[in-house]
Amino acid sequence: MAGLYDEILENHRRKIEEALPSYLPPADGGARQNTVYEAMRYACMDGGKRLRPVLVMEFCRLCGGSPARALPFACAVEMIHAYSLVHDDLPCMDDSPLRRGKPSVHAAFGEDMALLAGDGLLTRAFEVMLAAENREGLPAEGVLSAAFALADAAGAGGMVGGQVIDLQSEGKAVDLPTLEALQLGKTAALITAACEMGCRIGDGSPQQLEAACRFGRELGLCFQIVDDLLDVTSTPEMLGKPVGGDQTNEKATYVSLLGTEKAAALAAERTRGAVEALAAFGEEASSLRALAQALLRRTS
Amino acid sequence: MAGLYDEILENHRRKIEEALPSYLPPADGGARQNTVYEAMRYACMDGGKRLRPVLVMEFCRLCGGSPARALPFACAVEMIHAYSLVHDDLPCMDDSPLRRGKPSVHAAFGEDMALLAGDGLLTRAFEVMLAAENREGLPAEGVLSAAFALADAAGAGGMVGGQVIDLQSEGKAVDLPTLEALQLGKTAALITAACEMGCRIGDGSPQQLEAACRFGRELGLCFQIVDDLLDVTSTPEMLGKPVGGDQTNEKATYVSLLGTEKAAALAAERTRGAVEALAAFGEEASSLRALAQALLRRTS
């Protein structure tokens, strides 16, 4: 993860890390339902790389908008990402007791509280984007279309749908179009929405919007191919988690379908596509060009 | 439930029943994730009384708006209500195999699919409200504040928070303020939001908005007191479900805290408050006056 962000993106990441707690329910412990507030905070403050919100901020900047104005929308995307991990880890889904080496939310707070913390985070994302004080001075159409993009990407036609295809694919022979549909939903939809939201808040042109969405889609799909590659080529020390899990679980991956070499070539092709899309933003997009290259070369 | 709605409200209910499927994902069976689409539809088409969406439509009408324009918002509230029932029924929550005499969603589709169908419905509510085609011609501020009201009421400060207080209260001595906070969140928040949303879409005055919110709050709290009363005074034949469950489960209710007589008096007082609030809407509000009285006298 080291070297993923240059100074501009690292600056966005710091701002997000600072702002995120302020968009979550109060931490003063005063509410009767304080436990779920704690669980929501626990789920969000897990030291992830904040890729999605960083993309919101940077595309807003590239479109000429103020990244600070995009902060509530950036934090909303991160809440949606966090909720999806909480629900994925539940016993009826992946049944994961750990997340990034810490107890997962249901392991720490109980299954019922994890379910409700996920529901609370998903709902909170929309509260934050739609609250009058967070959208002051922004054009209403930008706010509406940004919030719609997130709902559309997170829902049954996007991220939730990708989860469903994943569940249905377990232990079955899966072809490449199905794997692509699965990953488009599970990973690429939310990353693409983040790029779109930045453009919507930054009032980008239709050309910029189209380029940002292409970048998000290519980056999102590449991200998953690299994950699949790392599962077979990395070591537990480098990855910070066990490797070879996909094969053990007989999971269809880009590597199992294409082999290591072709999967690596596809990842490189996706990265080229992502970088090409950035041409619409000219020289200013160098941070994102470097990010795409760093995500391709990452070792964890 | 017979006689709950007069002609005006029954007309709203019919329109909602017709429109709801069109706001859910396509029923053509073409999508890879079709199972979750089916589960979402199953959860929504359960023959409920559609109280919340009817309130959206009627308050829109009372504020001088077109009820038809409020339909997407009405259906969104019903989706949030439906998702909350799906997640409530899950094994880690109430573990209910049945809902209105039919298998609950997890009993029919599996636990993982029920979790995702709930997530899908919660997200879909926002997709429907924010989609450009559903808000055409409506003032942006009305759409934004209506969607915010729903997020706010459904989240950890509202409905999800009420669930948390409920879970924490199990098997404990609960006082009246805690019970009131629990029911404000679990039941009254969403009913109040429905009333507010109708005013927002119908562009009501601040006075109308305040009156509608008071009506919703009183109605929502009364609704729960009557539920508690019916659990001790009704018969399984009348109620269409087992009675006496609250006592068996040692659940704190308005009846266990106040006794039957005082609980009935409180319900009547709440109804008076609801009817008083309607004065702001004059003669036109007779449908809602009759509804408040009918909900107080209901036997199922």
Coordinates of C-alpha atoms in Angstrom, one line a residue:
Chain A
M1 CA 0.0 0.0 0.0
A2 CA 3.0 2.3 0.4
G3 CA 3.5 4.6 -2.5
L4 CA -0.2 4.3 -3.6
Y5 CA -0.9 8.0 -3.2
D6 CA 1.1 11.0 -4.2
E7 CA 1.0 14.2 -2.2
I8 CA -2.4 15.4 -3.7
L9 CA -4.2 12.1 -3.1
E10 CA -2.6 11.6 0.3
N11 CA -3.9 15.1 1.2
H12 CA -7.4 14.0 0.2
R13 CA -7.0 10.8 2.3
R14 CA -6.0 12.8 5.4
K15 CA -9.0 15.1 5.0
I16 CA -11.3 12.1 4.7
E17 CA -9.8 10.5 7.8
E18 CA -10.4 13.7 9.7
A19 CA -13.9 14.3 8.4
L20 CA -15.4 10.8 8.5
P21 CA -16.0 10.7 12.3
S22 CA -17.9 14.0 12.1
Y23 CA -20.4 12.6 9.6
L24 CA -21.0 9.5 11.8
P25 CA -23.5 9.6 14.8
P26 CA -22.2 11.5 17.9
A27 CA -19.5 9.8 19.9
D28 CA -20.5 11.4 23.2
G29 CA -22.2 8.2 24.4
G30 CA -25.4 10.0 25.3
A31 CA -27.8 8.2 23.1
R32 CA -29.8 5.1 24.2
Q33 CA -28.7 3.4 21.0
N34 CA -25.1 4.3 21.6
T35 CA -23.9 0.7 21.0
V36 CA -24.9 0.8 17.3
Y37 CA -23.2 4.2 17.0
E38 CA -20.0 2.6 18.3
A39 CA -20.4 -0.4 16.0
M40 CA -20.8 2.0 13.0
R41 CA -17.7 3.9 14.0
Y42 CA -15.8 0.7 14.6
A43 CA -16.7 -0.5 11.1
C44 CA -15.6 2.8 9.4
M45 CA -12.3 3.4 11.3
D46 CA -10.5 0.3 10.1
G47 CA -7.4 1.8 8.5
G48 CA -8.4 1.0 4.9
K49 CA -6.9 3.0 2.0
R50 CA -10.0 5.1 1.4
L51 CA -9.7 4.5 -2.3
R52 CA -13.3 5.3 -3.2
P53 CA -13.6 8.6 -1.3
V54 CA -10.1 9.7 -2.6
L55 CA -11.5 9.3 -6.1
V56 CA -14.6 11.4 -5.3
M57 CA -12.3 14.2 -4.1
E58 CA -9.9 14.0 -6.9
F59 CA -12.4 13.9 -9.7
C60 CA -14.2 16.9 -8.1
R61 CA -10.8 18.8 -8.2
L62 CA -10.1 17.7 -11.8
C63 CA -13.5 19.1 -12.9
G64 CA -12.6 22.4 -11.3
G65 CA -14.7 22.0 -8.1
S66 CA -13.6 22.4 -4.5
P67 CA -12.6 19.0 -3.0
A68 CA -13.7 20.2 0.4
R69 CA -17.3 20.5 -0.9
A70 CA -17.1 16.9 -2.0
L71 CA -16.2 15.6 1.5
P72 CA -19.7 14.6 2.6
F73 CA -20.1 12.7 -0.6
A74 CA -16.7 11.1 -0.3
C75 CA -17.5 10.0 3.3
A76 CA -20.9 8.7 2.1
V77 CA -19.2 6.3 -0.4
E78 CA -16.9 5.1 2.3
M79 CA -19.9 4.4 4.6
I80 CA -21.5 2.3 1.8
H81 CA -18.2 0.4 1.4
A82 CA -18.0 -0.1 5.2
Y83 CA -21.6 -1.4 5.4
S84 CA -21.0 -3.9 2.6
L85 CA -18.0 -5.3 4.5
V86 CA -20.0 -5.6 7.7
H87 CA -22.8 -7.5 6.0
D88 CA -20.4 -9.6 3.9
D89 CA -18.6 -10.8 7.1
L90 CA -21.9 -12.0 8.8
P91 CA -22.3 -15.7 9.5
C92 CA -24.9 -16.1 6.8
M93 CA -22.5 -14.7 4.2
D94 CA -18.7 -15.2 4.4
D95 CA -18.7 -15.9 8.2
S96 CA -15.5 -14.0 8.8
P97 CA -14.5 -13.5 12.4
L98 CA -11.7 -11.2 11.3
R99 CA -11.3 -8.1 9.1
R100 CA -7.9 -6.6 8.6
G101 CA -6.6 -8.6 11.6
K102 CA -9.2 -7.2 14.0
P103 CA -12.5 -8.9 15.1
S104 CA -15.2 -8.2 12.5
V105 CA -18.1 -6.1 13.6
H106 CA -20.3 -9.1 14.5
A107 CA -17.5 -10.8 16.4
A108 CA -17.0 -7.6 18.4
F109 CA -20.7 -6.4 18.8
G110 CA -22.9 -9.5 18.1
E111 CA -24.7 -10.5 15.0
D112 CA -27.8 -8.5 15.6
M113 CA -25.8 -5.3 16.2
A114 CA -23.7 -5.9 13.1
L115 CA -26.8 -6.3 11.0
L116 CA -28.2 -3.0 12.3
A117 CA -24.8 -1.2 12.1
G118 CA -24.7 -2.1 8.4
D119 CA -28.3 -0.9 7.9
G120 CA -27.4 2.3 9.9
L121 CA -24.3 3.0 7.8
L122 CA -26.1 2.4 4.5
T123 CA -28.9 4.8 5.6
R124 CA -26.4 7.3 7.1
A125 CA -24.7 7.7 3.7
F126 CA -27.9 9.2 2.3
E127 CA -28.5 11.3 5.4
V128 CA -25.1 12.8 5.0
M129 CA -25.4 13.6 1.3
L130 CA -28.9 15.0 1.6
A131 CA -28.6 17.0 4.8
A132 CA -29.1 20.7 4.0
E133 CA -25.9 21.8 5.9
N134 CA -23.8 19.4 3.8
R135 CA -25.0 20.6 0.4
E136 CA -25.2 24.3 1.0
G137 CA -24.2 26.3 -2.1
L138 CA -23.9 23.2 -4.3
P139 CA -26.2 23.0 -7.3
A140 CA -29.2 20.8 -6.4
E141 CA -29.0 18.8 -9.6
G142 CA -25.4 17.9 -8.8
V143 CA -26.4 16.7 -5.4
L144 CA -29.3 14.7 -6.7
S145 CA -27.4 13.1 -9.5
A146 CA -24.4 12.3 -7.2
A147 CA -26.7 10.7 -4.6
F148 CA -28.6 8.8 -7.3
A149 CA -25.3 7.4 -8.7
L150 CA -24.4 6.0 -5.3
A151 CA -27.8 4.4 -4.8
D152 CA -27.8 2.9 -8.3
A153 CA -24.3 1.5 -7.9
A154 CA -24.9 0.1 -4.4
G155 CA -28.2 -1.5 -5.0
A156 CA -29.5 -4.8 -6.4
G157 CA -28.5 -3.7 -10.0
G158 CA -24.9 -3.1 -8.7
M159 CA -23.0 -4.1 -5.6
V160 CA -25.8 -6.1 -4.0
G161 CA -26.4 -7.8 -7.3
G162 CA -22.7 -8.7 -7.6
Q163 CA -23.0 -10.3 -4.1
V164 CA -26.0 -12.4 -5.3
I165 CA -24.1 -13.6 -8.4
D166 CA -21.2 -14.5 -6.2
L167 CA -23.3 -16.5 -3.8
Q168 CA -25.0 -18.3 -6.7
S169 CA -21.6 -19.1 -8.3
E170 CA -20.1 -20.9 -5.3
G171 CA -18.9 -24.4 -6.2
K172 CA -20.1 -23.9 -9.8
A173 CA -18.2 -23.7 -13.1
V174 CA -18.4 -20.0 -13.9
D175 CA -17.6 -18.5 -17.3
L176 CA -15.8 -15.2 -18.0
P177 CA -18.9 -13.1 -18.7
T178 CA -20.4 -14.2 -15.4
L179 CA -17.2 -13.5 -13.5
E180 CA -17.1 -10.1 -15.2
A181 CA -20.7 -9.3 -14.3
L182 CA -20.0 -10.5 -10.7
Q183 CA -16.9 -8.2 -10.4
L184 CA -18.6 -5.3 -12.2
G185 CA -21.2 -5.4 -9.5
K186 CA -19.1 -6.3 -6.4
T187 CA -16.2 -4.0 -7.0
A188 CA -16.3 -1.8 -10.1
A189 CA -19.8 -0.4 -9.6
L190 CA -18.9 1.5 -6.4
I191 CA -15.5 2.6 -7.6
T192 CA -17.2 3.9 -10.8
A193 CA -19.9 5.7 -8.8
A194 CA -17.1 7.4 -6.7
C195 CA -15.6 8.8 -9.9
E196 CA -19.0 9.9 -11.2
M197 CA -19.9 11.6 -8.0
G198 CA -16.8 13.7 -8.0
C199 CA -17.6 14.9 -11.5
R200 CA -21.3 15.6 -10.5
I201 CA -20.2 17.7 -7.4
G202 CA -17.5 19.4 -9.4
D203 CA -19.9 20.2 -12.2
G204 CA -17.8 18.4 -14.9
S205 CA -18.7 18.3 -18.6
P206 CA -20.4 15.3 -20.1
Q207 CA -17.0 14.4 -21.7
Q208 CA -15.3 14.5 -18.3
L209 CA -18.1 12.4 -16.7
E210 CA -17.8 9.8 -19.4
A211 CA -14.0 9.6 -19.1
A212 CA -14.3 9.4 -15.3
C213 CA -16.8 6.5 -15.5
R214 CA -14.5 4.6 -18.0
F215 CA -11.5 5.2 -15.6
G216 CA -13.5 3.9 -12.7
R217 CA -14.8 0.8 -14.5
E218 CA -11.3 -0.2 -15.8
L219 CA -9.7 0.5 -12.5
G220 CA -12.4 -1.5 -10.6
L221 CA -12.0 -4.5 -12.8
C222 CA -8.2 -4.3 -12.8
F223 CA -8.3 -4.1 -9.0
Q224 CA -10.0 -7.5 -8.8
I225 CA -7.7 -9.1 -11.3
V226 CA -4.7 -8.0 -9.2
D227 CA -6.4 -9.3 -6.1
D228 CA -6.8 -12.7 -7.8
L229 CA -3.2 -12.7 -8.9
L230 CA -1.9 -11.8 -5.5
D231 CA -3.8 -14.7 -4.0
V232 CA -1.5 -17.1 -6.0
T233 CA 1.7 -15.2 -6.4
S234 CA 2.1 -13.5 -3.0
T235 CA 3.3 -14.7 0.4
P236 CA 1.3 -14.4 3.6
E237 CA 4.0 -12.0 4.9
M238 CA 3.7 -9.6 1.9
L239 CA -0.1 -9.8 1.7
G240 CA -0.8 -9.6 5.5
K241 CA -3.3 -12.4 5.2
P242 CA -3.4 -16.1 4.1
V243 CA -2.8 -16.8 0.4
G244 CA -4.2 -19.5 -1.9
G245 CA -7.7 -19.1 -0.4
D246 CA -9.4 -18.9 -3.7
Q247 CA -8.1 -22.3 -4.8
T248 CA -8.9 -23.9 -1.5
N249 CA -12.5 -22.5 -1.7
E250 CA -12.7 -23.6 -5.4
K251 CA -13.6 -20.0 -6.3
A252 CA -13.7 -19.0 -9.9
T253 CA -11.2 -16.1 -10.4
Y254 CA -9.5 -14.4 -13.3
V255 CA -6.5 -16.7 -12.6
S256 CA -8.5 -19.9 -12.5
L257 CA -10.3 -19.0 -15.7
L258 CA -7.4 -17.4 -17.7
G259 CA -4.2 -18.6 -16.0
T260 CA -1.6 -16.3 -14.4
E261 CA -0.1 -15.0 -17.6
K262 CA -3.3 -14.0 -19.4
A263 CA -4.8 -12.6 -16.2
A264 CA -1.7 -10.4 -15.7
A265 CA -2.0 -9.3 -19.4
L266 CA -5.7 -8.4 -18.8
A267 CA -4.8 -6.4 -15.7
A268 CA -2.2 -4.4 -17.7
E269 CA -4.7 -3.8 -20.5
R270 CA -7.3 -2.5 -18.0
T271 CA -4.7 -0.2 -16.5
R272 CA -3.9 1.1 -20.0
G273 CA -7.6 1.7 -20.6
A274 CA -7.9 3.6 -17.3
V275 CA -4.9 5.8 -18.1
E276 CA -6.2 6.5 -21.6
A277 CA -9.5 7.6 -20.2
L278 CA -7.6 10.2 -18.1
A279 CA -6.5 12.0 -21.3
A280 CA -9.8 14.0 -21.0
F281 CA -8.3 15.7 -17.9
G282 CA -4.9 16.5 -19.4
E283 CA -1.7 17.0 -17.4
E284 CA -3.7 17.6 -14.1
A285 CA -4.6 14.0 -13.9
S286 CA -1.0 12.8 -13.2
S287 CA -1.9 11.7 -9.6
L288 CA -4.5 9.3 -10.9
R289 CA -2.2 8.1 -13.7
A290 CA 0.3 7.2 -11.0
L291 CA -2.4 5.6 -8.8
A292 CA -3.6 3.3 -11.7
Q293 CA 0.0 2.2 -12.2
A294 CA 0.6 1.7 -8.5
L295 CA -2.6 -0.4 -8.1
L296 CA -1.4 -2.6 -10.9
R297 CA 2.0 -3.1 -9.3
R298 CA 0.8 -3.4 -5.7
T299 CA 1.9 -6.4 -3.6
S300 CA -0.7 -6.2 -0.9
Chain B
M1 CA -58.7 -3.5 8.9
A2 CA -62.0 -3.2 7.1
G3 CA -63.2 0.4 7.2
L4 CA -59.8 1.9 7.8
Y5 CA -59.8 3.9 4.6
D6 CA -62.6 6.1 3.1
E7 CA -62.8 6.5 -0.7
I8 CA -60.0 9.0 -1.0
L9 CA -57.5 7.0 1.0
E10 CA -58.6 3.7 -0.6
N11 CA -58.0 5.4 -4.0
H12 CA -54.4 6.2 -2.9
R13 CA -53.9 2.6 -1.7
R14 CA -55.0 1.2 -5.0
K15 CA -52.6 3.6 -6.9
I16 CA -49.7 2.5 -4.6
E17 CA -50.6 -1.2 -5.1
E18 CA -50.5 -0.6 -8.9
A19 CA -47.3 1.5 -8.9
L20 CA -45.1 -0.4 -6.4
P21 CA -44.1 -3.2 -8.8
S22 CA -43.0 -0.7 -11.4
Y23 CA -40.6 0.9 -9.0
L24 CA -39.0 -2.5 -8.1
P25 CA -36.4 -4.2 -10.3
P26 CA -37.7 -5.7 -13.5
A27 CA -39.8 -8.9 -13.2
D28 CA -38.7 -10.3 -16.6
G29 CA -36.3 -12.8 -15.1
G30 CA -33.5 -11.7 -17.4
A31 CA -31.0 -10.6 -14.8
R32 CA -28.3 -12.9 -13.4
Q33 CA -29.3 -11.7 -9.9
N34 CA -32.9 -12.3 -10.6
T35 CA -33.4 -14.3 -7.3
V36 CA -32.8 -11.1 -5.2
Y37 CA -35.2 -9.2 -7.4
E38 CA -37.8 -11.9 -6.7
A39 CA -37.1 -11.8 -3.0
M40 CA -37.5 -8.0 -3.0
R41 CA -40.8 -8.2 -4.8
Y42 CA -42.0 -11.0 -2.4
A43 CA -41.2 -8.8 0.5
C44 CA -43.2 -5.8 -0.8
M45 CA -46.2 -7.6 -2.1
D46 CA -47.5 -8.9 1.2
G47 CA -51.0 -7.4 1.4
G48 CA -50.2 -4.9 4.1
K49 CA -52.4 -1.9 4.6
R50 CA -49.9 0.5 3.0
L51 CA -50.5 3.0 5.8
R52 CA -47.2 4.9 5.3
P53 CA -47.4 5.5 1.6
V54 CA -51.1 6.4 1.9
L55 CA -50.1 9.2 4.3
V56 CA -47.5 10.5 1.8
M57 CA -50.1 10.7 -0.9
E58 CA -52.8 12.3 1.3
F59 CA -50.5 15.0 2.9
C60 CA -49.3 15.9 -0.6
R61 CA -53.0 16.3 -1.7
L62 CA -53.8 18.3 1.5
C63 CA -50.9 20.7 0.7
G64 CA -52.3 21.3 -2.8
G65 CA -49.9 19.0 -4.6
S66 CA -50.8 16.2 -7.0
P67 CA -50.8 12.9 -5.2
A68 CA -49.6 11.2 -8.4
R69 CA -46.3 13.1 -8.2
A70 CA -45.9 11.7 -4.7
L71 CA -46.1 8.1 -5.8
P72 CA -42.4 7.4 -6.1
F73 CA -41.9 8.8 -2.6
A74 CA -44.8 6.9 -1.3
C75 CA -43.4 3.6 -2.7
A76 CA -40.0 4.5 -1.3
V77 CA -41.4 4.6 2.2
E78 CA -43.1 1.3 1.7
M79 CA -39.8 -0.2 0.5
I80 CA -38.1 1.0 3.7
H81 CA -40.9 -0.5 5.8
A82 CA -40.6 -3.8 3.9
Y83 CA -36.8 -4.0 4.3
S84 CA -37.2 -3.4 8.0
L85 CA -39.6 -6.3 8.3
V86 CA -37.2 -8.6 6.3
H87 CA -34.3 -7.8 8.5
D88 CA -36.4 -8.0 11.7
D89 CA -37.5 -11.5 10.8
L90 CA -33.9 -12.8 10.3
P91 CA -32.7 -15.6 12.7
C92 CA -30.3 -13.2 14.5
M93 CA -33.2 -10.8 15.2
D94 CA -36.8 -12.1 15.9
D95 CA -36.2 -15.4 14.1
S96 CA -39.7 -15.4 12.6
P97 CA -40.5 -18.1 10.0
L98 CA -43.8 -16.5 9.2
R99 CA -45.0 -13.0 8.2
R100 CA -48.7 -12.4 7.7
G101 CA -49.2 -16.2 7.6
K102 CA -46.7 -16.7 4.7
P103 CA -43.1 -17.8 5.0
S104 CA -40.9 -14.9 5.8
V105 CA -38.3 -13.9 3.2
H106 CA -35.4 -15.9 4.7
A107 CA -37.7 -18.9 5.1
A108 CA -38.6 -18.7 1.4
F109 CA -35.3 -17.5 -0.1
G110 CA -32.6 -18.3 2.5
E111 CA -30.9 -16.1 5.1
D112 CA -28.2 -14.7 2.8
M113 CA -30.7 -13.7 0.1
A114 CA -33.0 -12.2 2.7
L115 CA -30.2 -10.1 4.1
L116 CA -29.4 -8.9 0.5
A117 CA -33.0 -8.4 -0.4
G118 CA -33.3 -6.1 2.6
D119 CA -30.2 -4.2 1.6
G120 CA -31.5 -4.0 -1.9
L121 CA -34.9 -2.6 -0.8
L122 CA -33.3 0.0 1.5
T123 CA -31.1 1.2 -1.4
R124 CA -33.8 1.0 -4.0
A125 CA -35.9 3.5 -2.0
F126 CA -33.3 6.1 -2.6
E127 CA -32.8 5.2 -6.2
V128 CA -36.5 5.6 -6.8
M129 CA -36.7 9.0 -5.1
L130 CA -33.6 10.4 -6.7
A131 CA -34.0 9.0 -10.3
A132 CA -34.4 12.0 -12.7
E133 CA -37.5 10.5 -14.4
N134 CA -39.3 10.2 -11.0
R135 CA -38.7 13.8 -9.9
E136 CA -39.3 15.6 -13.2
G137 CA -41.0 18.9 -12.6
L138 CA -40.8 18.7 -8.9
P139 CA -38.8 21.5 -7.1
A140 CA -35.4 20.1 -6.3
E141 CA -35.5 21.3 -2.7
G142 CA -38.7 19.4 -2.1
V143 CA -37.1 16.2 -3.4
L144 CA -34.0 16.7 -1.4
S145 CA -35.8 17.4 1.8
A146 CA -38.3 14.6 1.4
A147 CA -35.5 12.1 0.7
F148 CA -33.5 13.4 3.7
A149 CA -36.6 13.1 5.9
L150 CA -36.8 9.4 5.0
A151 CA -33.1 8.7 5.5
D152 CA -33.1 10.5 8.9
A153 CA -36.2 8.6 10.1
A154 CA -35.0 5.2 8.9
G155 CA -31.4 5.4 10.3
A156 CA -29.6 4.9 13.5
G157 CA -31.2 8.0 15.0
G158 CA -34.7 6.7 14.1
M159 CA -36.0 3.3 13.1
V160 CA -32.6 1.4 13.4
G161 CA -32.0 3.1 16.7
G162 CA -35.5 2.0 17.9
Q163 CA -34.5 -1.6 17.0
V164 CA -31.3 -1.3 19.0
I165 CA -33.2 0.0 22.1
D166 CA -35.6 -2.9 21.7
L167 CA -32.8 -5.5 21.6
Q168 CA -31.2 -4.0 24.6
S169 CA -34.5 -3.9 26.6
E170 CA -35.2 -7.7 26.2
G171 CA -35.7 -9.3 29.6
K172 CA -35.0 -6.0 31.4
A173 CA -37.3 -3.7 33.4
V174 CA -38.0 -0.8 31.1
D175 CA -39.4 2.6 32.2
L176 CA -41.9 4.6 30.2
P177 CA -39.4 7.1 28.7
T178 CA -37.3 4.2 27.4
L179 CA -40.4 2.5 25.9
E180 CA -41.5 5.8 24.4
A181 CA -38.0 6.3 22.8
L182 CA -38.1 2.8 21.6
Q183 CA -41.5 3.2 19.9
L184 CA -40.7 6.7 18.6
G185 CA -37.9 5.1 16.7
K186 CA -39.4 1.7 15.8
T187 CA -42.8 2.9 14.7
A188 CA -43.4 6.6 14.9
A189 CA -40.3 7.9 13.1
L190 CA -41.2 6.3 9.7
I191 CA -44.9 7.3 10.0
T192 CA -43.9 10.8 10.8
A193 CA -41.5 10.9 7.9
A194 CA -44.3 9.8 5.6
C195 CA -46.4 12.7 6.7
E196 CA -43.5 15.1 6.3
M197 CA -42.6 13.8 2.8
G198 CA -46.1 14.4 1.6
C199 CA -45.9 18.0 2.7
R200 CA -42.4 18.4 1.1
I201 CA -43.5 17.1 -2.2
G202 CA -46.8 19.0 -2.1
D203 CA -44.9 22.2 -1.2
G204 CA -46.8 22.7 2.1
S205 CA -46.3 25.7 4.4
P206 CA -44.2 25.5 7.5
Q207 CA -47.4 25.4 9.6
Q208 CA -48.7 22.5 7.5
L209 CA -45.4 20.7 7.8
E210 CA -45.4 21.1 11.6
A211 CA -49.0 19.9 11.9
A212 CA -48.3 16.9 9.7
C213 CA -45.3 15.9 11.8
R214 CA -47.4 16.2 15.0
F215 CA -50.1 14.1 13.5
G216 CA -47.6 11.4 12.4
R217 CA -46.0 11.3 15.8
E218 CA -49.2 11.0 17.7
L219 CA -50.6 8.5 15.2
G220 CA -47.4 6.4 15.3
L221 CA -47.3 6.3 19.1
C222 CA -51.1 5.5 19.3
F223 CA -50.6 2.7 16.8
Q224 CA -48.2 0.9 19.1
I225 CA -50.4 1.4 22.2
V226 CA -53.3 -0.2 20.3
D227 CA -51.1 -3.1 19.2
D228 CA -50.1 -3.7 22.8
L229 CA -53.7 -3.5 23.9
L230 CA -54.9 -5.9 21.2
D231 CA -52.2 -8.4 22.3
V232 CA -54.1 -8.8 25.7
T233 CA -57.7 -8.0 24.8
S234 CA -58.1 -9.7 21.4
T235 CA -58.6 -13.3 20.3
P236 CA -56.4 -15.2 17.8
E237 CA -59.5 -15.3 15.5
M238 CA -59.9 -11.5 15.5
L239 CA -56.2 -10.7 15.3
G240 CA -55.3 -13.3 12.8
K241 CA -52.2 -14.2 14.8
P242 CA -51.5 -15.6 18.3
V243 CA -52.3 -13.2 21.3
G244 CA -50.6 -12.8 24.6
G245 CA -47.1 -13.1 23.0
D246 CA -45.8 -9.9 24.8
Q247 CA -46.5 -11.4 28.2
T248 CA -45.0 -14.8 27.3
N249 CA -41.9 -13.0 26.0
E250 CA -41.8 -10.7 29.1
K251 CA -41.8 -7.8 26.8
A252 CA -42.3 -4.3 28.3
T253 CA -45.4 -2.8 26.6
Y254 CA -47.7 0.2 27.4
V255 CA -50.1 -2.4 28.9
S256 CA -47.4 -4.0 31.2
L257 CA -46.2 -0.5 32.3
L258 CA -49.6 1.3 32.6
G259 CA -52.2 -1.4 32.8
T260 CA -55.0 -1.8 30.3
E261 CA -57.2 1.1 31.4
K262 CA -54.4 3.8 31.5
A263 CA -53.0 2.5 28.2
A264 CA -56.4 2.8 26.5
A265 CA -56.7 6.3 27.9
L266 CA -53.3 7.2 26.5
A267 CA -54.2 5.8 23.1
A268 CA -57.4 8.0 23.1
E269 CA -55.3 11.0 24.2
R270 CA -52.9 10.4 21.3
T271 CA -55.7 10.1 18.9
R272 CA -57.2 13.4 20.2
G273 CA -53.8 15.0 19.6
A274 CA -53.6 13.6 16.1
V275 CA -57.0 15.0 15.2
E276 CA -56.2 18.3 16.8
A277 CA -53.1 18.6 14.6
L278 CA -55.3 18.2 11.5
A279 CA -57.1 21.5 12.2
A280 CA -54.3 23.1 10.2
F281 CA -55.8 21.4 7.1
G282 CA -59.4 22.4 7.8
E283 CA -62.4 20.4 6.4
E284 CA -60.3 18.7 3.7
A285 CA -58.6 16.5 6.3
S286 CA -61.8 14.5 7.1
S287 CA -60.3 11.3 5.6
L288 CA -57.3 11.5 8.0
R289 CA -59.6 12.3 11.0
A290 CA -61.6 9.2 10.2
L291 CA -58.4 7.2 9.8
A292 CA -57.1 8.2 13.2
Q293 CA -60.4 7.2 14.8
A294 CA -60.5 3.9 12.9
L295 CA -56.9 3.1 14.0
L296 CA -57.8 3.6 17.6
R297 CA -60.9 1.4 17.3
R298 CA -59.3 -1.3 15.2
T299 CA -59.5 -4.9 16.3
S300 CA -56.8 -6.4 14.2

